[in-house]
Short mmCIF file of C-alpha atoms in Angstrom, two decimals:
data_model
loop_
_atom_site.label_atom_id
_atom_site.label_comp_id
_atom_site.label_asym_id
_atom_site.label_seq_id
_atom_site.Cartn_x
_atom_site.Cartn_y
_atom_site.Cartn_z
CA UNK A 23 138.50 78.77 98.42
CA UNK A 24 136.47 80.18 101.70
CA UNK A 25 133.51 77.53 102.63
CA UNK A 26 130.76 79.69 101.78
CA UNK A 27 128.39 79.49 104.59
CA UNK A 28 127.81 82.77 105.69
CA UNK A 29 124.72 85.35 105.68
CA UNK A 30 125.92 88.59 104.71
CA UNK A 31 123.57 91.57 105.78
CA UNK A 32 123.93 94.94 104.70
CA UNK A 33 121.66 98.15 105.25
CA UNK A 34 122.24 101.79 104.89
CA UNK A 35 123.44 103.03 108.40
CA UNK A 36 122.59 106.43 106.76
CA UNK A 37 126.17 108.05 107.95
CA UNK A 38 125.74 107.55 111.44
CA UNK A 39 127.09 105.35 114.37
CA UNK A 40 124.37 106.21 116.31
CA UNK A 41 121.60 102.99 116.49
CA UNK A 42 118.16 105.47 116.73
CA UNK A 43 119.29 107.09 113.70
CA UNK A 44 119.97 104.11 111.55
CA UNK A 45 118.80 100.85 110.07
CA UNK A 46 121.77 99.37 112.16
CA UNK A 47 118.55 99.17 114.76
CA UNK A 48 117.14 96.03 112.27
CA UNK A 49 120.45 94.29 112.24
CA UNK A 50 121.37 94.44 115.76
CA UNK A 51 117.29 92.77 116.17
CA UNK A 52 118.42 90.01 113.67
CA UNK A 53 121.57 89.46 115.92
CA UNK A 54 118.79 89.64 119.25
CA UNK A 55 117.11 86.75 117.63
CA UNK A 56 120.01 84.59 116.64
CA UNK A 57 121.13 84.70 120.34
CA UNK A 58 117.87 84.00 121.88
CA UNK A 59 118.19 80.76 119.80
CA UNK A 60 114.41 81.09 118.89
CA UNK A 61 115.17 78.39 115.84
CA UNK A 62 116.64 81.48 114.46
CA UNK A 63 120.51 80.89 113.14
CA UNK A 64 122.21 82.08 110.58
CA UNK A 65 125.83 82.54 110.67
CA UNK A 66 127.31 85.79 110.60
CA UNK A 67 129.73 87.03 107.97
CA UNK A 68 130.49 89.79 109.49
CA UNK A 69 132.18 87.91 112.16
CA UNK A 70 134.31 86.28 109.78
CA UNK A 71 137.17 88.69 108.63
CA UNK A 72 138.65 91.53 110.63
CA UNK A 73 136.46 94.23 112.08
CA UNK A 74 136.30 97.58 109.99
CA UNK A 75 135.76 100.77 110.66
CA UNK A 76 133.52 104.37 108.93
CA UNK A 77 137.42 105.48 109.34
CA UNK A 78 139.18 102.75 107.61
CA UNK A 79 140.62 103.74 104.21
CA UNK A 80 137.85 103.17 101.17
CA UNK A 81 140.22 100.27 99.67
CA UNK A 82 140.90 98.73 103.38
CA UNK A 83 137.06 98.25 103.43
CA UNK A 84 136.26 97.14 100.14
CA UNK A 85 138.52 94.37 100.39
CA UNK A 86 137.08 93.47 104.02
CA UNK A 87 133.73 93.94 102.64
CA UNK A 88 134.33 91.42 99.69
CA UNK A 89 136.62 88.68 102.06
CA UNK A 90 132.88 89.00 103.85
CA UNK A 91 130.67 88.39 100.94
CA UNK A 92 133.13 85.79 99.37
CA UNK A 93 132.48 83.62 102.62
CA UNK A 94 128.65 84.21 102.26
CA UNK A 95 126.09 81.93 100.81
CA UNK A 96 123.36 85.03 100.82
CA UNK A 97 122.73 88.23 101.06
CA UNK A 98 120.47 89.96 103.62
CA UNK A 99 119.25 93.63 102.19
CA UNK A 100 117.32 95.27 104.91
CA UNK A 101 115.23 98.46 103.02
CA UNK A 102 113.17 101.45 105.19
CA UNK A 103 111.94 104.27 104.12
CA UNK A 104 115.27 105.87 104.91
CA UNK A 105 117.50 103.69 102.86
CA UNK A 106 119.10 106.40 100.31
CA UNK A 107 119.30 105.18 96.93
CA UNK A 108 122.79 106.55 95.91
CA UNK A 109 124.86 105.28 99.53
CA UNK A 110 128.44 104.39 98.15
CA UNK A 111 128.79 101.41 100.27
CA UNK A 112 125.62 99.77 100.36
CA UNK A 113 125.70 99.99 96.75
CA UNK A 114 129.19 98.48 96.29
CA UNK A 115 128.09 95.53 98.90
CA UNK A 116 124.87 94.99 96.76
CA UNK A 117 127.38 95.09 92.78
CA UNK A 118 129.71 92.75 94.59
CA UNK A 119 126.93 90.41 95.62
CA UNK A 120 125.14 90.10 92.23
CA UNK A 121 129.03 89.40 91.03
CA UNK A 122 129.35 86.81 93.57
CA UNK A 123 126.05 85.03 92.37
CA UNK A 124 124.75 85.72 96.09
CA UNK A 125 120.73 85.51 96.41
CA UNK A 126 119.37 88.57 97.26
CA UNK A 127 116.49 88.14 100.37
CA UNK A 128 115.37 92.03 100.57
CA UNK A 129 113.97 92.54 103.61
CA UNK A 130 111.09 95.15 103.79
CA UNK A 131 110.73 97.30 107.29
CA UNK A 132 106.87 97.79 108.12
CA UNK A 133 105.53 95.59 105.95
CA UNK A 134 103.19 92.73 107.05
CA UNK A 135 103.61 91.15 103.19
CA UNK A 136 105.03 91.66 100.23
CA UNK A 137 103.37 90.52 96.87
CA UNK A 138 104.18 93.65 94.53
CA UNK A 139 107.75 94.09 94.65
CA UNK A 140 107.66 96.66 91.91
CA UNK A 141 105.17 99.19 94.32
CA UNK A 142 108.60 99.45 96.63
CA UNK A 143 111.12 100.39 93.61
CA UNK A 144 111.64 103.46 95.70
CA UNK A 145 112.94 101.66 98.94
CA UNK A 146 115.67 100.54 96.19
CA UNK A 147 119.34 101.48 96.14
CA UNK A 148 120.12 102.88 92.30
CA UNK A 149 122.16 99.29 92.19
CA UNK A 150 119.47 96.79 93.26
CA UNK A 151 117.06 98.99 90.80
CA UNK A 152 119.80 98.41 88.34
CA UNK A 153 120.33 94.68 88.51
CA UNK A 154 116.16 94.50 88.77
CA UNK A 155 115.64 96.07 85.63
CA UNK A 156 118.33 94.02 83.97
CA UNK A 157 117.45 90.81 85.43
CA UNK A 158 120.90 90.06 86.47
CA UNK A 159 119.87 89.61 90.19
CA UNK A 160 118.19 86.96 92.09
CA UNK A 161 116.14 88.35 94.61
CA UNK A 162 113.07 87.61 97.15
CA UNK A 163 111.24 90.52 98.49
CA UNK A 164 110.03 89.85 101.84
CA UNK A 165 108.93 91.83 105.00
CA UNK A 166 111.57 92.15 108.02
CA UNK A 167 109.46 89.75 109.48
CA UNK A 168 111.39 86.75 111.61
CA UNK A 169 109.29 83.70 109.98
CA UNK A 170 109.87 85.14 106.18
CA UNK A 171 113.64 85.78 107.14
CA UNK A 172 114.15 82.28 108.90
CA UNK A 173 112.75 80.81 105.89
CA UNK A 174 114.26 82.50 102.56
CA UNK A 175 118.10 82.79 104.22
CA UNK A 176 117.64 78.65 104.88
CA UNK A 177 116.17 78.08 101.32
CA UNK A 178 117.70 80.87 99.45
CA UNK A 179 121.70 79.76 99.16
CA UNK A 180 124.36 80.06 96.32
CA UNK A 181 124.32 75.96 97.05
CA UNK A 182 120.21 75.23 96.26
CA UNK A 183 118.96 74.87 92.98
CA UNK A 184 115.71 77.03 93.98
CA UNK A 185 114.71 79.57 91.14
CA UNK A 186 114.62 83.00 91.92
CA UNK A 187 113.88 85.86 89.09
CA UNK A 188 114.87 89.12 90.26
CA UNK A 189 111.59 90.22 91.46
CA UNK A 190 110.16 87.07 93.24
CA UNK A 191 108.04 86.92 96.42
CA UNK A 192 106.38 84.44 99.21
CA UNK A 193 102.55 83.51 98.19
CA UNK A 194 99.75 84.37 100.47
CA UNK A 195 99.78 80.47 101.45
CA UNK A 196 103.78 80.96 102.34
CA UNK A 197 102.59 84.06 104.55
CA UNK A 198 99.62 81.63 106.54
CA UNK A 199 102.18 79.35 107.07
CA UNK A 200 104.62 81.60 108.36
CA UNK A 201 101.43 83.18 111.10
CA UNK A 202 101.35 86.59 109.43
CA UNK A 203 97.89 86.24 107.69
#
């Protein structure tokens, strides 16, 4: 069995390679902060397994996508306003996490808080929405904010104990703590 240490992070690179056009953009600032070794670390699964490609065949990257999220102790959703609800792939990343038990840490773009997850049900892909309305995901809503991310990928693990109901969220003490209000 793969040591599960890992933080998976998926967005929807909205069929494109280009980094202006995508939410690729967030990711590669997650990576920025990790290497300026702000007290930002989290380790990267997708370092872990063989690189894929847009090009690879569907079943080549499924399989890379799940030897990722098998090695991952949570799961990094980064949402805009341009995430597409009905993306094949970040939809199959999000049903294989929810399998895997992974915590959820959805990560809003241009949001200073988030304390009415429901309001954003349209930044959701149709699988997240899914899992929501059945309860069968554990999930923090946060904004893509470094302090809120730091926080819920260190707390937020398949190895705590800490609760999460599928539509839980940081108080407005959490958010003073963190420098945001």
């Amino acid at each position: 069995m793969a040591y599960r240490n890992g933080t998976y992070i998926a967005f929807d690179g909205q069929g494109t390679t280009s980094p202006d056009e995508s939410d690729i953009k967030y990711f590669n600032l997650l990576k920025a902060w990790k290497k300026s070794g702000q007290d930002f670390k989290f380790s990267d699964s997708h370092k872990k397994t063989y690189q894929v490609r847009d090009s690879s065949y569907r079943e080549t990257l499924k399989r890379r996508l799940r030897e990722r999220l098998n090695e991952s102790k949570n799961f990094v959703l980064i949402l805009s306003e341009d995430t597409r609800a009905d993306r094949e792939m970040l939809n199959y990343e999000i049903e294989v996490a929810i399998e895997l038990k992974l915590p959820i840490v959805a990560c809003y773009v241009n949001y200073e808080k988030i304390q009415a997850p429901t309001e954003l049900a349209s930044y959701w892909p149709s699988s997240l929405s899914k899992a929501i309305k059945n309860r069968t995901v554990k999930c923090i809503h946060i904004p893509f904010k470094k302090a809120p991310i730091f926080d819920a990928i260190s707390q937020f693990t398949i190895h705590s104990d800490n609760t999460l109901s599928s539509l839980s969220y940081y108080s407005s003490d959490a958010y003073k703590k963190f420098g945001i209000i």
